[in-house]
mmCIF file of C-alpha atoms in Angstrom:
data_model
loop_
_atom_site.group_PDB
_atom_site.id
_atom_site.type_symbol
_atom_site.label_atom_id
_atom_site.label_comp_id
_atom_site.label_asym_id
_atom_site.label_seq_id
_atom_site.Cartn_x
_atom_site.Cartn_y
_atom_site.Cartn_z
ATOM 1 C CA UNK N 83 0.000 0.000 0.000
ATOM 2 C CA UNK N 84 2.787 2.417 0.823
ATOM 3 C CA UNK N 85 4.494 1.582 -2.435
ATOM 4 C CA UNK N 86 1.288 2.466 -4.304
ATOM 5 C CA UNK N 87 1.062 5.788 -2.417
ATOM 6 C CA UNK N 88 4.677 6.623 -3.189
ATOM 7 C CA UNK N 89 4.178 5.758 -6.859
ATOM 8 C CA UNK N 90 0.976 7.845 -6.965
ATOM 9 C CA UNK N 91 2.762 10.794 -5.326
ATOM 10 C CA UNK N 92 5.604 10.451 -7.808
ATOM 11 C CA UNK N 93 3.210 10.376 -10.799
ATOM 12 C CA UNK N 94 1.205 13.345 -9.467
ATOM 13 C CA UNK N 95 4.330 15.420 -8.889
ATOM 14 C CA UNK N 96 5.603 14.615 -12.385
ATOM 15 C CA UNK N 97 2.245 15.560 -13.933
ATOM 16 C CA UNK N 98 2.036 18.760 -11.870
ATOM 17 C CA UNK N 99 5.526 19.863 -12.870
ATOM 18 C CA UNK N 100 4.816 19.243 -16.574
ATOM 19 C CA UNK N 101 1.502 21.113 -16.318
ATOM 20 C CA UNK N 102 3.155 24.068 -14.629
ATOM 21 C CA UNK N 103 5.968 24.087 -17.176
ATOM 22 C CA UNK N 104 3.462 24.182 -20.038
ATOM 23 C CA UNK N 105 1.785 27.342 -18.710
ATOM 24 C CA UNK N 106 2.891 30.552 -20.378
ATOM 25 C CA UNK N 107 4.935 32.872 -18.176
ATOM 26 C CA UNK N 108 3.237 35.886 -16.590
ATOM 27 C CA UNK N 109 3.108 39.230 -18.329
ATOM 28 C CA UNK N 110 5.503 40.829 -15.861
ATOM 29 C CA UNK N 111 8.840 39.583 -14.602
ATOM 30 C CA UNK N 112 10.321 41.166 -11.504
ATOM 31 C CA UNK N 113 13.950 41.483 -10.433
ATOM 32 C CA UNK N 114 15.245 42.982 -7.198
ATOM 33 C CA UNK N 115 18.082 45.488 -7.634
ATOM 34 C CA UNK N 116 19.538 47.417 -4.679
ATOM 35 C CA UNK N 117 16.333 47.853 -2.677
ATOM 36 C CA UNK N 118 14.044 48.460 -5.627
ATOM 37 C CA UNK N 119 12.198 46.146 -7.960
ATOM 38 C CA UNK N 120 12.622 46.315 -11.724
ATOM 39 C CA UNK N 121 9.525 45.218 -13.629
ATOM 40 C CA UNK N 122 9.650 44.081 -17.253
ATOM 41 C CA UNK N 123 6.385 44.015 -19.174
ATOM 42 C CA UNK N 124 6.685 40.917 -21.362
ATOM 43 C CA UNK N 125 3.978 42.126 -23.765
ATOM 44 C CA UNK N 126 5.371 45.613 -24.528
ATOM 45 C CA UNK N 127 8.982 45.423 -23.361
ATOM 46 C CA UNK N 128 8.532 48.463 -21.108
ATOM 47 C CA UNK N 129 10.703 48.676 -18.006
ATOM 48 C CA UNK N 130 9.624 50.193 -14.686
ATOM 49 C CA UNK N 131 11.367 50.756 -11.368
ATOM 50 C CA UNK N 132 9.114 50.029 -8.407
ATOM 51 C CA UNK N 133 9.796 51.047 -4.846
ATOM 52 C CA UNK N 134 8.297 52.412 -1.669
ATOM 53 C CA UNK N 135 7.234 56.060 -1.929
ATOM 54 C CA UNK N 136 6.268 57.466 1.448
ATOM 55 C CA UNK N 137 3.448 55.115 2.530
ATOM 56 C CA UNK N 138 2.812 53.142 -0.671
ATOM 57 C CA UNK N 139 4.540 51.324 -3.500
ATOM 58 C CA UNK N 140 4.811 53.056 -6.862
ATOM 59 C CA UNK N 141 6.309 52.192 -10.216
ATOM 60 C CA UNK N 142 7.964 54.721 -12.542
ATOM 61 C CA UNK N 143 8.619 53.895 -16.153
ATOM 62 C CA UNK N 144 12.213 53.874 -17.327
ATOM 63 C CA UNK N 145 12.773 55.774 -20.555
ATOM 64 C CA UNK N 146 14.405 53.857 -23.323
ATOM 65 C CA UNK N 147 17.021 56.187 -24.830
ATOM 66 C CA UNK N 148 17.320 54.088 -27.963
ATOM 67 C CA UNK N 149 13.558 54.231 -28.516
ATOM 68 C CA UNK N 150 13.474 57.995 -27.912
ATOM 69 C CA UNK N 151 16.384 58.445 -30.314
ATOM 70 C CA UNK N 152 14.643 56.354 -32.973
ATOM 71 C CA UNK N 153 11.452 58.397 -32.595
ATOM 72 C CA UNK N 154 13.434 61.638 -32.970
ATOM 73 C CA UNK N 155 15.196 60.321 -36.086
ATOM 74 C CA UNK N 156 11.841 59.298 -37.560
ATOM 75 C CA UNK N 157 10.369 62.746 -36.811
ATOM 76 C CA UNK N 158 13.349 64.507 -38.395
ATOM 77 C CA UNK N 159 13.154 62.228 -41.434
ATOM 78 C CA UNK N 160 9.479 63.124 -41.930
ATOM 79 C CA UNK N 161 10.211 66.822 -41.473
ATOM 80 C CA UNK N 162 13.120 66.618 -43.913
ATOM 81 C CA UNK N 163 10.908 64.940 -46.524
ATOM 82 C CA UNK N 164 8.204 67.604 -46.083
ATOM 83 C CA UNK N 165 10.777 70.357 -46.576
ATOM 84 C CA UNK N 166 12.168 68.640 -49.670
ATOM 85 C CA UNK N 167 8.657 68.421 -51.108
ATOM 86 C CA UNK N 168 8.053 72.135 -50.430
ATOM 87 C CA UNK N 169 11.376 73.015 -52.047
ATOM 88 C CA UNK N 170 10.561 70.939 -55.130
ATOM 89 C CA UNK N 171 7.181 72.690 -55.465
ATOM 90 C CA UNK N 172 8.818 76.115 -55.096
ATOM 91 C CA UNK N 173 11.413 75.245 -57.743
ATOM 92 C CA UNK N 174 8.653 74.088 -60.095
ATOM 93 C CA UNK N 175 6.777 77.387 -59.625
ATOM 94 C CA UNK N 176 9.989 79.324 -60.206
ATOM 95 C CA UNK N 177 10.688 77.385 -63.394
ATOM 96 C CA UNK N 178 7.152 78.115 -64.632
ATOM 97 C CA UNK N 179 7.543 81.822 -63.863
ATOM 98 C CA UNK N 180 10.944 82.091 -65.593
ATOM 99 C CA UNK N 181 11.423 85.370 -67.526
ATOM 100 C CA UNK N 182 11.381 85.520 -71.290
ATOM 101 C CA UNK N 183 14.734 85.063 -73.064
ATOM 102 C CA UNK N 184 16.762 88.292 -73.129
ATOM 103 C CA UNK N 185 15.191 89.688 -69.954
ATOM 104 C CA UNK N 186 17.199 89.914 -66.762
ATOM 105 C CA UNK N 187 15.606 87.742 -64.053
ATOM 106 C CA UNK N 188 14.715 89.323 -60.732
ATOM 107 C CA UNK N 189 16.958 88.457 -57.776
ATOM 108 C CA UNK N 190 15.904 85.238 -56.063
ATOM 109 C CA UNK N 191 16.244 86.556 -52.543
ATOM 110 C CA UNK N 192 17.196 89.720 -50.697
ATOM 111 C CA UNK N 193 20.598 88.135 -50.138
ATOM 112 C CA UNK N 194 21.248 87.800 -53.848
ATOM 113 C CA UNK N 195 24.276 89.524 -55.376
ATOM 114 C CA UNK N 196 23.862 93.267 -55.867
ATOM 115 C CA UNK N 197 23.977 94.597 -59.429
ATOM 116 C CA UNK N 198 27.303 96.307 -60.230
ATOM 117 C CA UNK N 199 25.849 99.838 -60.378
ATOM 118 C CA UNK N 200 24.246 99.456 -56.935
ATOM 119 C CA UNK N 201 27.523 98.177 -55.517
ATOM 120 C CA UNK N 202 29.373 101.181 -57.001
ATOM 121 C CA UNK N 203 26.818 103.587 -55.505
ATOM 122 C CA UNK N 204 27.114 101.950 -52.109
ATOM 123 C CA UNK N 205 30.926 102.103 -52.254
ATOM 124 C CA UNK N 206 30.813 105.823 -53.146
ATOM 125 C CA UNK N 207 28.419 106.467 -50.255
ATOM 126 C CA UNK N 208 30.640 104.663 -47.736
ATOM 127 C CA UNK N 209 33.742 106.514 -48.990
ATOM 128 C CA UNK N 210 31.944 109.867 -48.631
ATOM 129 C CA UNK N 211 30.927 108.938 -45.061
ATOM 130 C CA UNK N 212 34.527 108.059 -44.166
ATOM 131 C CA UNK N 213 35.829 111.338 -45.651
ATOM 132 C CA UNK N 214 33.211 113.330 -43.727
ATOM 133 C CA UNK N 215 34.123 111.528 -40.503
ATOM 134 C CA UNK N 216 37.825 112.293 -41.056
ATOM 135 C CA UNK N 217 37.002 115.970 -41.625
ATOM 136 C CA UNK N 218 34.997 116.079 -38.396
ATOM 137 C CA UNK N 219 37.887 114.552 -36.443
ATOM 138 C CA UNK N 220 40.338 117.112 -37.941
ATOM 139 C CA UNK N 221 37.972 119.975 -37.049
ATOM 140 C CA UNK N 222 37.769 118.697 -33.464
ATOM 141 C CA UNK N 223 41.572 118.442 -33.207
ATOM 142 C CA UNK N 224 42.010 122.006 -34.530
ATOM 143 C CA UNK N 225 39.407 123.289 -32.083
ATOM 144 C CA UNK N 226 41.220 121.647 -29.168
ATOM 145 C CA UNK N 227 44.649 123.004 -30.173
ATOM 146 C CA UNK N 228 43.251 126.575 -30.426
ATOM 147 C CA UNK N 229 41.822 126.506 -26.892
ATOM 148 C CA UNK N 230 43.862 127.819 -23.991
ATOM 149 C CA UNK N 231 44.667 125.428 -21.207
#
């Protein structure tokens, strides 16, 4: 009788261990690290650090720098593509609005190269300002030398 009970216990323990091994693992796995508990969500891969906060336990999610970096790269890629599309549309409009042959096209931007005559006028203006400033300095020096100390 005892042999039958031992055999039955052995069979039941073997069946129980195989049944438990066949069950899928839980959604969360926990690991203790230096007084806190790290929780891994098996479904999403999110990590959290759990610990005692004042009078209760709380879990805070751990940011994944690689995931944040990938999201930023994806956002910048989308933005870059949008800007390229806008630039292509602007270039198409500019090509459609091109001046007739023989006409000088208007400058593309305010930072475009000045025409030669405008550059000459600006140079003359700056030279006149410098000459006037030099004359004012000479007048001041002559006024100071004429004053009695």
